[in-house]
Short mmCIF file of C-alpha atoms in Angstrom, two decimals:
data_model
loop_
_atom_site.label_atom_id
_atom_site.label_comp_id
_atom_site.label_asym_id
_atom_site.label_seq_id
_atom_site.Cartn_x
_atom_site.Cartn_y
_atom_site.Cartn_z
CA UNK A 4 -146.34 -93.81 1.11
CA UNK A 5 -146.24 -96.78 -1.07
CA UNK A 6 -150.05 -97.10 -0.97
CA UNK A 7 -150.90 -93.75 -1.60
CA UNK A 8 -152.70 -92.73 -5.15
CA UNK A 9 -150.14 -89.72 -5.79
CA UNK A 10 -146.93 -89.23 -4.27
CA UNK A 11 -143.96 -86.79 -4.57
CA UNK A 12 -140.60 -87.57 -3.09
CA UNK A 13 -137.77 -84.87 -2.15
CA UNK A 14 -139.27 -83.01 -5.17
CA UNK A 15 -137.08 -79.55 -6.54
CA UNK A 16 -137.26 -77.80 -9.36
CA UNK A 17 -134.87 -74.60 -10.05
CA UNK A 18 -135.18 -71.85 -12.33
CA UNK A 19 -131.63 -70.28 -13.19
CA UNK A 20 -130.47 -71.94 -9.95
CA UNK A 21 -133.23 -69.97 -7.76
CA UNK A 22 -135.27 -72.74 -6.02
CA UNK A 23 -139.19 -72.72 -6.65
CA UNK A 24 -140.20 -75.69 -5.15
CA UNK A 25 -137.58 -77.15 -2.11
CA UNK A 26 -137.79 -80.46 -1.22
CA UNK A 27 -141.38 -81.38 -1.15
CA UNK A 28 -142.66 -84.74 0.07
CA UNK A 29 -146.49 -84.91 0.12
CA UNK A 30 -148.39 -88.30 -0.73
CA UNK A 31 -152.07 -87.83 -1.75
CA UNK A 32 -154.74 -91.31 -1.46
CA UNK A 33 -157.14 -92.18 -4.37
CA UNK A 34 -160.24 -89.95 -4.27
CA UNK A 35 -158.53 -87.62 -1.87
CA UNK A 36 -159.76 -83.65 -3.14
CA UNK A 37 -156.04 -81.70 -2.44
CA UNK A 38 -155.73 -77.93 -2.48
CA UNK A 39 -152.19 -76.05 -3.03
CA UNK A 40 -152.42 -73.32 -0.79
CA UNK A 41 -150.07 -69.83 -0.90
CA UNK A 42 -149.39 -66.57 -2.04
CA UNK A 43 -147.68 -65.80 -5.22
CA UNK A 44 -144.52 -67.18 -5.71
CA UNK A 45 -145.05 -69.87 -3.32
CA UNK A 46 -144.26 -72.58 -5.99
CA UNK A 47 -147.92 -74.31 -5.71
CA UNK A 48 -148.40 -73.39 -9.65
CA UNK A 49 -144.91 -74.88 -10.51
CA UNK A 50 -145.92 -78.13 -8.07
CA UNK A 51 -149.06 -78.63 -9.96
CA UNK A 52 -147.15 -78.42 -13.30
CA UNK A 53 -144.61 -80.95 -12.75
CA UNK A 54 -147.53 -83.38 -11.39
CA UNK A 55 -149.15 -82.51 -15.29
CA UNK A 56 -145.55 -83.15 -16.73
CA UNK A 57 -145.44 -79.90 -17.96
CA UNK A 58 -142.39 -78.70 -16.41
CA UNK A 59 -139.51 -81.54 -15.15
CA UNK A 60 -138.32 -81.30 -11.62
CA UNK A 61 -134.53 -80.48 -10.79
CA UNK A 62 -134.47 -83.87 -8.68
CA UNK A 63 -137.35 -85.98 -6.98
CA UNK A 64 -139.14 -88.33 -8.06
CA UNK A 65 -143.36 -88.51 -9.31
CA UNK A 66 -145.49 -91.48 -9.17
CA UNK A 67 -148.94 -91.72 -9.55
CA UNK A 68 -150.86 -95.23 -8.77
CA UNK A 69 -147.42 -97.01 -8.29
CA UNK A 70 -145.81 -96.31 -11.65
CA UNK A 71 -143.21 -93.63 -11.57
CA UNK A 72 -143.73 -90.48 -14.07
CA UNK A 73 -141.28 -88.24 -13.56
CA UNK A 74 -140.16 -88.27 -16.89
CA UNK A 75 -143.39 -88.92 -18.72
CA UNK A 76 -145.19 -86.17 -20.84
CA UNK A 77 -148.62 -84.75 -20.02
CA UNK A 78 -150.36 -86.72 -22.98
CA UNK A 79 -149.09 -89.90 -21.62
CA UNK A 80 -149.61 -89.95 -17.97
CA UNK A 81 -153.22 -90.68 -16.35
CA UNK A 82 -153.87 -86.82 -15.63
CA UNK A 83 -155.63 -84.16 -16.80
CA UNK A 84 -155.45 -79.91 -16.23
CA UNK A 85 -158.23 -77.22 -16.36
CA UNK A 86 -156.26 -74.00 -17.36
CA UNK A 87 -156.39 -70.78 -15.23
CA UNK A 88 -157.26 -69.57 -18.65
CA UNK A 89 -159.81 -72.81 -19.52
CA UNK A 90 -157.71 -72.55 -23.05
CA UNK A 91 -161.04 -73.82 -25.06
CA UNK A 92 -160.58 -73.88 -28.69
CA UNK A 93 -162.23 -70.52 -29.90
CA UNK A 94 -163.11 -71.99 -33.13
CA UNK A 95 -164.57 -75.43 -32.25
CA UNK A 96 -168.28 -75.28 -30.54
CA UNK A 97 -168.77 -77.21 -26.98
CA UNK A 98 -169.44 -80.64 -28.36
CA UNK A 99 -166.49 -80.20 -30.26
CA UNK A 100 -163.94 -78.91 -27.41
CA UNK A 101 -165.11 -81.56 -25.28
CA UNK A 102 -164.73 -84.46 -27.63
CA UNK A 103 -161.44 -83.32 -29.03
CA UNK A 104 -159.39 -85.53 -26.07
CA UNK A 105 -161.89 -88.21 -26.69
CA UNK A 106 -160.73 -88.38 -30.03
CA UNK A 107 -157.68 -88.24 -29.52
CA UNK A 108 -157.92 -91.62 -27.37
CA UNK A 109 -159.20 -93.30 -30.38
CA UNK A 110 -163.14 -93.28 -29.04
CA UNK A 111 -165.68 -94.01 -32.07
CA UNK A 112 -167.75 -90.70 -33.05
CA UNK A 113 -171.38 -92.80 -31.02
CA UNK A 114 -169.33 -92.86 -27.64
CA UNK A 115 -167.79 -89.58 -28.06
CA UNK A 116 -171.79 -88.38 -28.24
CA UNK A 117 -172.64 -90.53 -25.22
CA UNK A 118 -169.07 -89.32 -23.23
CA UNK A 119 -170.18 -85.36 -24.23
CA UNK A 120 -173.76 -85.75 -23.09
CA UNK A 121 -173.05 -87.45 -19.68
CA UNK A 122 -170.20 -84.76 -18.80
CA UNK A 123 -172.19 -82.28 -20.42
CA UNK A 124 -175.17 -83.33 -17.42
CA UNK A 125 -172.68 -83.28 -14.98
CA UNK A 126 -171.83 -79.53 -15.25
CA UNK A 127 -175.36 -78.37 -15.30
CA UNK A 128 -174.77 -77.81 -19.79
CA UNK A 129 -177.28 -80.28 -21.16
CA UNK A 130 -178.23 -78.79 -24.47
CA UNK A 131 -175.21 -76.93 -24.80
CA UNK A 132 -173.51 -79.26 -27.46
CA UNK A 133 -173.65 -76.87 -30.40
CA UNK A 134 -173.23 -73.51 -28.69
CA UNK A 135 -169.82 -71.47 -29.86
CA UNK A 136 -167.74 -71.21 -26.77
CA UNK A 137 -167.40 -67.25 -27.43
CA UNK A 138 -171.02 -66.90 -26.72
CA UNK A 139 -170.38 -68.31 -22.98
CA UNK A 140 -170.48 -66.53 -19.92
CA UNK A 141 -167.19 -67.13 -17.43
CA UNK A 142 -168.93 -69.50 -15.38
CA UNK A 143 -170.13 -71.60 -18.53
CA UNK A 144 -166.29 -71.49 -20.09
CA UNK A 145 -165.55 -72.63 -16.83
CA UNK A 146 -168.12 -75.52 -17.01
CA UNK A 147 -166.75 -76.50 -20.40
CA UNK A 148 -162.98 -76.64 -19.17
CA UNK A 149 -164.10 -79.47 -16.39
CA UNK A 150 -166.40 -81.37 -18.23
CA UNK A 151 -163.49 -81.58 -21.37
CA UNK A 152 -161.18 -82.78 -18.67
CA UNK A 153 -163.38 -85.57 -16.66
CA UNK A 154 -164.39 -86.74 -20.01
CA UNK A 155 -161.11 -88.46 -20.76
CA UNK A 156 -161.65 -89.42 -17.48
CA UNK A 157 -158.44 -89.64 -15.44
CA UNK A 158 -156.89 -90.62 -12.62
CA UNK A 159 -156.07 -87.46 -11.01
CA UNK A 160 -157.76 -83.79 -12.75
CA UNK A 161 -155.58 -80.81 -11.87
CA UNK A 162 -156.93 -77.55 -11.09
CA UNK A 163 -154.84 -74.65 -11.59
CA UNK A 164 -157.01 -71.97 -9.85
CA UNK A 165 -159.66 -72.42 -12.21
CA UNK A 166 -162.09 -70.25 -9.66
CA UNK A 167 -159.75 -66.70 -10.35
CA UNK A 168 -161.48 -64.98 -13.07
CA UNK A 169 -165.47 -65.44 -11.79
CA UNK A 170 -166.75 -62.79 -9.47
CA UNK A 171 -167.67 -63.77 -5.89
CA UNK A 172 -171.26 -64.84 -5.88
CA UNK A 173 -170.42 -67.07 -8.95
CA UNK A 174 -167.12 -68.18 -7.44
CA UNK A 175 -168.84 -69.61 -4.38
CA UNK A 176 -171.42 -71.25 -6.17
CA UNK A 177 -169.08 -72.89 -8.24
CA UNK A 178 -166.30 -74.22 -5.20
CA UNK A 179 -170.05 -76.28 -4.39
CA UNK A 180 -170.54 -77.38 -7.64
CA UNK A 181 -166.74 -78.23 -7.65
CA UNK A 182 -166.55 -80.39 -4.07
CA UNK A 183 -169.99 -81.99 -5.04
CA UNK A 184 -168.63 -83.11 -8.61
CA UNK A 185 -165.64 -84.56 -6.93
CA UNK A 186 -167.65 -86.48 -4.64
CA UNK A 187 -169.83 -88.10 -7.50
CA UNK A 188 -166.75 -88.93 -9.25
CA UNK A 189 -164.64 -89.91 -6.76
CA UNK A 190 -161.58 -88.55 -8.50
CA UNK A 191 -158.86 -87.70 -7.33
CA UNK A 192 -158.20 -83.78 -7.93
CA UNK A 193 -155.22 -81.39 -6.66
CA UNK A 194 -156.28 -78.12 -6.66
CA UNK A 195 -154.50 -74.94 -6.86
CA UNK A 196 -155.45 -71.39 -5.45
CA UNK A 197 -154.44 -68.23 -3.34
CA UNK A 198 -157.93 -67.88 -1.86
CA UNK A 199 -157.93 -69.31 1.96
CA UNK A 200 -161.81 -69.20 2.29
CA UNK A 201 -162.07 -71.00 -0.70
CA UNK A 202 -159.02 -74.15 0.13
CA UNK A 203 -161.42 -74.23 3.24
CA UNK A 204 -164.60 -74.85 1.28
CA UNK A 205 -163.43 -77.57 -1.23
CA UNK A 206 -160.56 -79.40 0.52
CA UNK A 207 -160.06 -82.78 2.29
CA UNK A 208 -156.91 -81.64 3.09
CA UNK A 209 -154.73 -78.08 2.97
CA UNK A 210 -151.24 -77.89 1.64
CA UNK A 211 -149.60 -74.95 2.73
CA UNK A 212 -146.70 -73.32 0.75
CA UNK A 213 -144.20 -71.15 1.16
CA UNK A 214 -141.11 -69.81 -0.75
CA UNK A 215 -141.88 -73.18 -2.45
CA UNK A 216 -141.50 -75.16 0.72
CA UNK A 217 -144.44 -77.51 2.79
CA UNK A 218 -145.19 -74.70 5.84
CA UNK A 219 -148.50 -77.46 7.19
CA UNK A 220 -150.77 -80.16 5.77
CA UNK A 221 -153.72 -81.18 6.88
CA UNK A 222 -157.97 -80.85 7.26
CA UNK A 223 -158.94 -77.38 6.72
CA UNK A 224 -159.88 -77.15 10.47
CA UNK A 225 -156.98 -78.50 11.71
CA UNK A 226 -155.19 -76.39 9.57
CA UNK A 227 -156.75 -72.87 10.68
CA UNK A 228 -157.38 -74.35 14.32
CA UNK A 229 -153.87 -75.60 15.00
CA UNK A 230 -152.04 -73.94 12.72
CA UNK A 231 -148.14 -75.32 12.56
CA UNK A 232 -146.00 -72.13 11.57
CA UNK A 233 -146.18 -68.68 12.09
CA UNK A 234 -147.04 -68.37 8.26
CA UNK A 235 -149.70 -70.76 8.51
CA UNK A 236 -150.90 -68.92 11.20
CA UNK A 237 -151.12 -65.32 9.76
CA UNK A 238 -152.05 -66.82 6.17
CA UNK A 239 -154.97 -68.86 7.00
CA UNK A 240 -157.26 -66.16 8.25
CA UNK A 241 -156.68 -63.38 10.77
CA UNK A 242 -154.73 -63.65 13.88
CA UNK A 243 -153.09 -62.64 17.00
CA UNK A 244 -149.68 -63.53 17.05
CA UNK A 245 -148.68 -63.09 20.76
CA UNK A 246 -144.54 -63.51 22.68
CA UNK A 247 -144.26 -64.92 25.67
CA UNK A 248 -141.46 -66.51 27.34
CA UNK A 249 -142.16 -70.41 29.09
CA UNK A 250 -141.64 -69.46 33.11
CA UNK A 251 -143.17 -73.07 33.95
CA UNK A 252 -143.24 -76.36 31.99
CA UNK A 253 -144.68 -79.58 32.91
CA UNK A 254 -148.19 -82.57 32.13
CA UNK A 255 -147.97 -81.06 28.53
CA UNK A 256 -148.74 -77.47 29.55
CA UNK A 257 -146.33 -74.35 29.87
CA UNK A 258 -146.77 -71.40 31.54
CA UNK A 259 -145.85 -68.22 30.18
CA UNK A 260 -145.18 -64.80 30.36
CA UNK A 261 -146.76 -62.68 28.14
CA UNK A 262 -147.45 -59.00 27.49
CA UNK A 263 -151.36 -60.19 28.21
CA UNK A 264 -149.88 -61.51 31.81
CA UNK A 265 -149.82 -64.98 32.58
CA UNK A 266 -151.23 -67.68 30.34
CA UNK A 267 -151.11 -71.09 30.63
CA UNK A 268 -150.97 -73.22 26.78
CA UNK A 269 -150.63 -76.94 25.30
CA UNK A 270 -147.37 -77.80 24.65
CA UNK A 271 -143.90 -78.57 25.28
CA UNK A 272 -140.64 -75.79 25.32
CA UNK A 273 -138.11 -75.54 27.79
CA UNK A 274 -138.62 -72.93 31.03
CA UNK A 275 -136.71 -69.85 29.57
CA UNK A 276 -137.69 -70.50 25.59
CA UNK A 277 -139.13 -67.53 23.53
CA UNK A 278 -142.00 -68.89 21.79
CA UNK A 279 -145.18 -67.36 20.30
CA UNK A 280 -148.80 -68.44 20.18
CA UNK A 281 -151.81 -67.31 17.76
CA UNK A 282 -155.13 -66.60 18.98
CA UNK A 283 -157.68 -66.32 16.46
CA UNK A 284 -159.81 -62.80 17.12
CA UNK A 285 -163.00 -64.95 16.58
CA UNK A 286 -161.85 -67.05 20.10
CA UNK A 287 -161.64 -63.85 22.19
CA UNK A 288 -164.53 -64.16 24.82
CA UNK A 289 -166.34 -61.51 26.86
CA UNK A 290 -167.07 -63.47 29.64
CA UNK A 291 -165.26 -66.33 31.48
CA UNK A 292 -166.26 -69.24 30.77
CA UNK A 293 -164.97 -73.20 31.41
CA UNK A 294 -161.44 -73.93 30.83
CA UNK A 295 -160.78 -70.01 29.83
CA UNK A 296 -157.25 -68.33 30.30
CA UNK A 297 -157.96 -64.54 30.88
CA UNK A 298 -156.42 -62.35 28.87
CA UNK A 299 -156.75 -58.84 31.17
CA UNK A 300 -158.49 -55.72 30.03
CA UNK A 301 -158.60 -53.85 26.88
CA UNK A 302 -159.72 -50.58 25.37
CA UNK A 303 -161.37 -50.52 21.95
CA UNK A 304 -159.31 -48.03 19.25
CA UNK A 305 -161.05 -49.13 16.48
CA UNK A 306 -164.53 -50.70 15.48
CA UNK A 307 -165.20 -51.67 11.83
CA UNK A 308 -168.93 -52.75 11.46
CA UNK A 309 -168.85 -56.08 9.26
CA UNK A 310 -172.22 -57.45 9.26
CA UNK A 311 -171.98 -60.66 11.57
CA UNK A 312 -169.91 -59.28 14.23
CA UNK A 313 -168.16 -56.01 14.63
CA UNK A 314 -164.19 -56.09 13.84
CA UNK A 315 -162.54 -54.66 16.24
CA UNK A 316 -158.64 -53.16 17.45
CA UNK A 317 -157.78 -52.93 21.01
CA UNK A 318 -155.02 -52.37 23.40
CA UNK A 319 -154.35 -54.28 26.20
CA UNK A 320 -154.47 -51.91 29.89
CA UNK A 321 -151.81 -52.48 32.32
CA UNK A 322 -149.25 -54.45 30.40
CA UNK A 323 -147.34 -53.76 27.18
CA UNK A 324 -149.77 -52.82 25.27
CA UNK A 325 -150.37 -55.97 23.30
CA UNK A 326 -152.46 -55.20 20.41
CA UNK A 327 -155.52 -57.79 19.65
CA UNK A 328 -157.62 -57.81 16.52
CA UNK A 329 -161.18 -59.41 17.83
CA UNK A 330 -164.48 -60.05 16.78
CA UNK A 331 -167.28 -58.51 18.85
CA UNK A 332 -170.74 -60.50 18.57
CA UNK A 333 -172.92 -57.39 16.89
CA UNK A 334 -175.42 -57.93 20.21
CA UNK A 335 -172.15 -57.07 22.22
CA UNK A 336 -170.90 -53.53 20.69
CA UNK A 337 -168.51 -52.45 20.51
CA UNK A 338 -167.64 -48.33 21.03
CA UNK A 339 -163.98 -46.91 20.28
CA UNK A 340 -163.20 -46.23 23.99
CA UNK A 341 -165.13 -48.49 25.69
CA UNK A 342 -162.97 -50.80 28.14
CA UNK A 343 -163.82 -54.75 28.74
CA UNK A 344 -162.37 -57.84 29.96
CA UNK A 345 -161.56 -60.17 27.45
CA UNK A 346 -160.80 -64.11 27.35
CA UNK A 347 -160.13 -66.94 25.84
CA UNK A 348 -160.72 -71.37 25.86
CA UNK A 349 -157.36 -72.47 26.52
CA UNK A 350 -157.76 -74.93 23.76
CA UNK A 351 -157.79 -72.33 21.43
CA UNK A 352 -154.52 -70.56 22.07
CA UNK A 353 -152.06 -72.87 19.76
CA UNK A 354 -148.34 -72.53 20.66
CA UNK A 355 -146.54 -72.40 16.85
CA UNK A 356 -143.22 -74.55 16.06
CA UNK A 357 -141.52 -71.81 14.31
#
């Protein structure tokens, strides 16, 4: 950890003795675009504001490029936060909410021009310099809010789901503009949101929180692929979350009983464990295929068209009665009723550690 850009070590913080963040140890390199992923609650909002020095952990330690900052205020540590909110100045134009931190380093009014009209470019604004900010649209506010923070440029910008109050179509343009302005930059940001598709989109690598606890880390694919937890599982993305019992352990497979029947998964447990395993509905196949694990028959109770494939409910035939969520390609169908055999890659059935 000692090389690492950001780091946070055995960080707490309580509120009236009720823990919001537990323990965290998470060490982020220089460039490296973080996102703080969970539900409300989860503590990622409280994580983010003790990196800003905003709020003071409970015990831990911060450090960001080797110098420790645990007890440093926001104004003097090497960061900088866009606001949920953007909190612009209502009263200054854009110019004059972008320049205000670059004033307040001491920059001469000519390179405060220059610093506004190069951020300015960045965010797509160029002629925007004497516009009042209560003329903007949301997606312009939002523009604003970044290029104020590069402009000081520093070390690591914090994002405290900046994304929440745009509508779709504008929030996915903007997680783009955001991921490709990070790689220009090649600053380091930690972002924070609830939004799983959009942690997917923008990340290098996914934190996962819970009840203010670390539940994974990792790329986004490894992440929703290979999910660590049960939470991580059912957070990231729709699963099936499957019990079997191991029967058969041995050259890093187990063999287990399961109200699907028999499957065979990566792994190691002891014969006789409990365990579960996630199967993404997306990985359920129709037809065998290399390396597949059957998973028995199944009749359709419920078929939701959703554009790119139909999502579907079945019951398993013959067992338990395992339900499975899947995903039927739209050239398949899919008709409430209708029996088939369904399968899945081995590969893709991921044996979680709690």
């Amino acid at each position: 950890m000692n090389g690492s850009h950001v780091m946070l070590e055995g960080v707490t913080k309580h509120y009236a003795g009720i823990p919001a963040v537990c323990d965290v140890n998470l060490s982020i390199e220089r460039g490296e675009f973080v996102v703080l992923l969970g539900p409300s609650g989860s503590g990622k909002t409280t994580l983010l504001s003790i990196l800003g020095g905003f709020v003071e952990p409970t015990s831990g330690r911060v450090a960001i490029g080797g110098n420790d900052v645990t007890r440093t205020p926001p104004a003097r540590r090497p960061t900088s936060t866009v606001f949920q909110d953007y909190a612009l100045f209502p009263h200054m134009n854009v110019a004059g909410n972008i320049a205000f931190g670059l004033e307040m380093q001491g920059l001469g009014r000519k390179e405060r021009l220059v610093r506004v009209s190069d951020v300015l470019a960045m965010v797509g604004l160029t002629g925007f310099e004497r516009r009042p900010v209560g003329e903007l649209s949301g997606g312009q506010r939002q523009r604003v809010a970044l290029a104020r923070a590069i402009a000081v440029r520093p070390e690591v910008l914090l994002l405290d789901e900046p994304l929440g109050a745009l509508d779709l179509n504008l929030r996915r343009q903007m997680q783009d503009e955001l991921a490709g302005l990070q790689r220009s930059l090649g600053t380091t940001f930690v972002h924070v949101t609830h939004d799983q598709e959009e942690g997917m989109s923008i990340a290098d690598r996914i934190v996962v929180l819970n009840n203010g606890r670390v539940e994974d880390c990792g790329t986004p694919d490894r992440v929703y692929l290979e999910p660590a937890t049960l939470f991580a599982a059912t957070f990231m993305g729709e699963t099936n979350i499957v019990a079997g019992r191991v029967e058969e352990a041995g050259d890093g497979y187990l063999k287990l009983s399961t109200p699907l029947g028999g499957i065979r998964v990566r792994g190691s447990a002891p014969p006789g464990h409990d365990v579960r395993v996630s199967i993404r509905p997306e990985h359920v196949l129709f037809e065998p295929a290399r390396d597949t694990e059957s998973l028995g028959a199944v009749v359709f109770t419920d078929s939701v068209f959703q554009g790119a494939h139909y999502r579907c409910r079945a019951r398993s035939v013959g067992h338990d009665g395992q339900e499975l969520l899947v995903y039927v390609p739209v050239e398949h169908g899919a008709a409430i009723g209708e029996r088939a055999e369904v399968h899945v890659r081995r590969r893709r059935i991921v044996l979680l550690a709690k």
